Amino acid sequence: MKLENEAALENLIICHQCSTLHFKTKIKDGSKACCSECGGILYRYDTKLIEHGLALSITGLIFFALANFFPLVQIEILGHTQFITIPKTIFSLFDNGFYIVGLICAFLILIFPLMIFVINLVLFSMLKLRRGEQWTKDLLILLAHITPWSMTDIFLVSILVALVKLIGYAQIHMGVAFWSLIVFVMIDLYIVKRVHLSEIWMLRKRIIIEGEKV
């Protein structure tokens, strides 16, 4: 296959399952394109993704705020009670001299997850308003870089492991933030697995650049 210029690459797509190369074709709203070899899904085009993305982004930000402003767990040992929160956990690392670890944790479980949901909220809002050609492009590139570094799910698993080890030594009470964190992680995983960046790129191209009606 001979390509005249780099722009021609935008019309090609590779199947993630069998690596077969295909030419992109326009598909109807609510439909999907499948690989001719293995039948795997190449891409979807669904304008309802905008409303779903906005709803999930707003809901995720609400639960993220709850997970950070309220105590995760209450631990009681020999009459002494201590509340644990996400910001308090990060600050305790700095107080004990673990500056690099604290900085990494701040980015992985606080800053990057917040940025991802804020970026998604702005992106879907711009797609809804059919504006921001350059802004949406820059935000999508930024989103592609930081999404792999969100590790709230790993943080949640580490909390569960620590709680299991403490059950025999202390009384543990789950706080509002703990359940909010679980919901936030579930929304985060759903967005990562269900809302693919390639589909947002396609929405951007057809709605903002080509001016198709939603």
Short mmCIF file of C-alpha atoms in Angstrom, two decimals:
data_model
loop_
_atom_site.label_atom_id
_atom_site.label_comp_id
_atom_site.label_asym_id
_atom_site.label_seq_id
_atom_site.Cartn_x
_atom_site.Cartn_y
_atom_site.Cartn_z
CA MET A 1 0.00 0.00 0.00
CA LYS A 2 1.43 3.34 -1.04
CA LEU A 3 0.61 6.54 0.83
CA GLU A 4 1.01 9.92 -0.83
CA ASN A 5 1.38 11.90 2.41
CA GLU A 6 1.00 11.64 6.18
CA ALA A 7 -2.55 13.00 6.03
CA ALA A 8 -3.58 9.77 4.29
CA LEU A 9 -2.85 7.89 7.53
CA GLU A 10 -5.99 9.42 9.05
CA ASN A 11 -8.05 7.27 6.70
CA LEU A 12 -6.49 4.02 7.95
CA ILE A 13 -7.11 1.98 11.07
CA ILE A 14 -5.51 -1.19 12.43
CA CYS A 15 -7.49 -3.91 14.14
CA HIS A 16 -6.32 -4.25 17.76
CA GLN A 17 -6.93 -8.00 17.71
CA CYS A 18 -5.43 -9.26 14.44
CA SER A 19 -3.54 -6.13 13.20
CA THR A 20 -5.35 -6.09 9.85
CA LEU A 21 -5.21 -2.70 8.15
CA HIS A 22 -8.49 -1.15 7.00
CA PHE A 23 -9.65 2.00 5.29
CA LYS A 24 -11.96 4.09 7.46
CA THR A 25 -15.45 4.58 6.13
CA LYS A 26 -18.26 6.75 7.46
CA ILE A 27 -20.82 4.84 9.47
CA LYS A 28 -24.26 5.83 10.69
CA ASP A 29 -24.93 7.21 14.13
CA GLY A 30 -25.25 4.39 16.67
CA SER A 31 -23.45 1.83 14.51
CA LYS A 32 -20.00 0.24 14.60
CA ALA A 33 -17.37 -0.95 12.11
CA CYS A 34 -15.95 -4.47 12.47
CA CYS A 35 -12.78 -6.12 11.19
CA SER A 36 -13.20 -8.10 7.98
CA GLU A 37 -10.81 -10.81 9.24
CA CYS A 38 -11.62 -11.48 12.89
CA GLY A 39 -14.86 -9.57 13.38
CA GLY A 40 -13.46 -7.41 16.18
CA ILE A 41 -14.83 -3.91 16.67
CA LEU A 42 -12.70 -1.29 14.92
CA TYR A 43 -14.57 1.83 15.94
CA ARG A 44 -18.01 3.14 16.86
CA TYR A 45 -19.87 6.33 16.09
CA ASP A 46 -22.49 7.24 18.65
CA THR A 47 -23.44 10.84 19.42
CA LYS A 48 -25.15 9.64 22.62
CA LEU A 49 -21.63 9.21 23.96
CA ILE A 50 -21.54 12.98 24.53
CA GLU A 51 -24.45 12.94 26.99
CA HIS A 52 -23.15 9.77 28.65
CA GLY A 53 -19.66 11.25 28.95
CA LEU A 54 -20.98 14.46 30.50
CA ALA A 55 -23.11 12.56 33.01
CA LEU A 56 -20.28 10.24 33.99
CA SER A 57 -17.78 13.09 34.30
CA ILE A 58 -20.04 15.15 36.58
CA THR A 59 -20.95 12.12 38.68
CA GLY A 60 -17.30 11.09 38.96
CA LEU A 61 -16.25 14.57 40.11
CA ILE A 62 -18.96 14.57 42.79
CA PHE A 63 -17.83 11.23 44.21
CA PHE A 64 -14.18 12.27 43.90
CA ALA A 65 -14.91 15.32 46.05
CA LEU A 66 -16.72 13.16 48.63
CA ALA A 67 -13.81 10.69 48.66
CA ASN A 68 -11.34 13.47 49.49
CA PHE A 69 -13.33 15.69 51.87
CA PHE A 70 -14.62 12.96 54.18
CA PRO A 71 -12.80 10.24 56.19
CA LEU A 72 -12.06 6.97 54.42
CA VAL A 73 -11.98 4.82 57.54
CA GLN A 74 -12.09 5.22 61.29
CA ILE A 75 -9.61 3.01 63.15
CA GLU A 76 -9.96 2.43 66.89
CA ILE A 77 -7.10 0.73 68.79
CA LEU A 78 -7.08 0.48 72.59
CA GLY A 79 -9.49 3.38 72.92
CA HIS A 80 -7.59 5.63 70.53
CA THR A 81 -9.54 6.69 67.44
CA GLN A 82 -7.98 7.95 64.23
CA PHE A 83 -9.58 9.10 60.99
CA ILE A 84 -7.82 8.52 57.69
CA THR A 85 -8.40 10.68 54.62
CA ILE A 86 -6.70 10.73 51.22
CA PRO A 87 -5.12 14.20 51.66
CA LYS A 88 -4.05 13.28 55.21
CA THR A 89 -2.34 10.14 53.88
CA ILE A 90 -0.37 12.17 51.35
CA PHE A 91 0.57 14.89 53.86
CA SER A 92 1.75 12.29 56.34
CA LEU A 93 4.29 11.09 53.78
CA PHE A 94 5.69 14.61 53.50
CA ASP A 95 5.71 15.03 57.29
CA ASN A 96 7.79 11.86 57.65
CA GLY A 97 10.33 12.97 55.03
CA PHE A 98 9.13 10.79 52.13
CA TYR A 99 8.92 13.73 49.76
CA ILE A 100 9.38 11.85 46.48
CA VAL A 101 6.90 9.12 47.45
CA GLY A 102 4.43 11.73 48.64
CA LEU A 103 4.74 13.69 45.41
CA ILE A 104 4.25 10.56 43.30
CA CYS A 105 1.19 9.54 45.33
CA ALA A 106 -0.25 13.05 45.05
CA PHE A 107 -0.08 12.87 41.26
CA LEU A 108 -1.22 9.25 40.88
CA ILE A 109 -4.19 9.22 43.26
CA LEU A 110 -5.19 12.89 43.43
CA ILE A 111 -4.00 15.21 40.66
CA PHE A 112 -4.14 12.93 37.58
CA PRO A 113 -7.58 11.40 38.39
CA LEU A 114 -8.98 14.90 38.96
CA MET A 115 -7.44 16.16 35.71
CA ILE A 116 -8.88 13.24 33.72
CA PHE A 117 -12.44 13.91 34.83
CA VAL A 118 -12.14 17.67 34.41
CA ILE A 119 -10.70 17.21 30.91
CA ASN A 120 -13.52 14.79 30.02
CA LEU A 121 -16.07 17.28 31.30
CA VAL A 122 -14.58 20.11 29.20
CA LEU A 123 -14.21 17.87 26.13
CA PHE A 124 -17.79 16.61 26.11
CA SER A 125 -19.07 20.11 26.87
CA MET A 126 -17.22 21.48 23.83
CA LEU A 127 -18.51 18.65 21.67
CA LYS A 128 -22.02 19.44 22.87
CA LEU A 129 -21.53 23.10 21.97
CA ARG A 130 -19.72 22.17 18.71
CA ARG A 131 -16.81 24.50 19.52
CA GLY A 132 -13.10 24.45 20.31
CA GLU A 133 -11.39 22.71 17.38
CA GLN A 134 -7.87 23.37 18.66
CA TRP A 135 -8.80 23.09 22.35
CA THR A 136 -10.37 19.67 21.91
CA LYS A 137 -7.32 18.46 20.00
CA ASP A 138 -4.90 19.61 22.71
CA LEU A 139 -7.06 18.17 25.49
CA LEU A 140 -7.33 14.80 23.76
CA ILE A 141 -3.55 14.63 23.39
CA LEU A 142 -3.10 15.55 27.07
CA LEU A 143 -5.72 12.99 28.08
CA ALA A 144 -3.90 10.26 26.17
CA HIS A 145 -0.70 11.04 28.09
CA ILE A 146 -2.10 11.14 31.63
CA THR A 147 -4.80 8.43 31.53
CA PRO A 148 -2.34 5.52 32.04
CA TRP A 149 -1.02 7.24 35.19
CA SER A 150 -4.31 7.33 37.10
CA MET A 151 -4.03 4.67 39.80
CA THR A 152 -6.97 5.16 42.12
CA ASP A 153 -7.94 1.52 41.56
CA ILE A 154 -4.55 0.35 42.82
CA PHE A 155 -4.86 2.72 45.78
CA LEU A 156 -8.26 1.22 46.62
CA VAL A 157 -6.87 -2.33 46.48
CA SER A 158 -3.99 -1.32 48.78
CA ILE A 159 -6.49 0.11 51.27
CA LEU A 160 -8.49 -3.14 51.25
CA VAL A 161 -5.32 -5.19 51.81
CA ALA A 162 -4.29 -2.97 54.74
CA LEU A 163 -7.77 -3.18 56.29
CA VAL A 164 -7.78 -6.98 56.08
CA LYS A 165 -4.48 -7.06 57.99
CA LEU A 166 -5.83 -4.69 60.66
CA ILE A 167 -9.13 -6.48 61.30
CA GLY A 168 -7.69 -8.64 64.09
CA TYR A 169 -6.02 -5.72 65.87
CA ALA A 170 -8.48 -2.83 65.64
CA GLN A 171 -12.09 -1.85 65.19
CA ILE A 172 -12.59 -0.46 61.71
CA HIS A 173 -15.51 1.64 60.54
CA MET A 174 -15.88 2.55 56.87
CA GLY A 175 -16.54 6.21 56.21
CA VAL A 176 -18.51 7.99 53.50
CA ALA A 177 -15.32 8.57 51.54
CA PHE A 178 -14.59 4.84 51.35
CA TRP A 179 -17.85 4.05 49.56
CA SER A 180 -17.49 7.19 47.44
CA LEU A 181 -14.01 6.04 46.41
CA ILE A 182 -15.41 2.66 45.34
CA VAL A 183 -18.05 4.34 43.17
CA PHE A 184 -15.46 6.73 41.73
CA VAL A 185 -13.12 3.87 40.82
CA MET A 186 -15.97 1.99 39.13
CA ILE A 187 -16.87 5.07 37.06
CA ASP A 188 -13.20 5.61 36.23
CA LEU A 189 -12.76 2.02 35.05
CA TYR A 190 -15.98 2.19 33.03
CA ILE A 191 -14.86 5.36 31.23
CA VAL A 192 -11.43 3.88 30.47
CA LYS A 193 -12.88 0.61 29.16
CA ARG A 194 -16.03 1.91 27.45
CA VAL A 195 -15.17 5.41 26.21
CA HIS A 196 -12.23 4.99 23.85
CA LEU A 197 -10.19 8.02 22.84
CA SER A 198 -10.45 7.02 19.18
CA GLU A 199 -14.24 7.37 19.39
CA ILE A 200 -13.93 10.86 20.89
CA TRP A 201 -11.52 11.78 18.07
CA MET A 202 -14.11 10.60 15.56
CA LEU A 203 -16.85 12.60 17.27
CA ARG A 204 -14.61 15.67 17.22
CA LYS A 205 -13.84 15.26 13.52
CA ARG A 206 -17.40 14.73 12.37
CA ILE A 207 -19.16 17.17 14.71
CA ILE A 208 -16.71 20.08 15.06
CA ILE A 209 -14.55 19.88 11.92
CA GLU A 210 -17.01 18.51 9.37
CA GLY A 211 -20.01 20.15 11.01
CA GLU A 212 -22.37 17.21 11.11
CA LYS A 213 -25.57 17.68 13.07
CA VAL A 214 -25.99 15.83 16.36
#
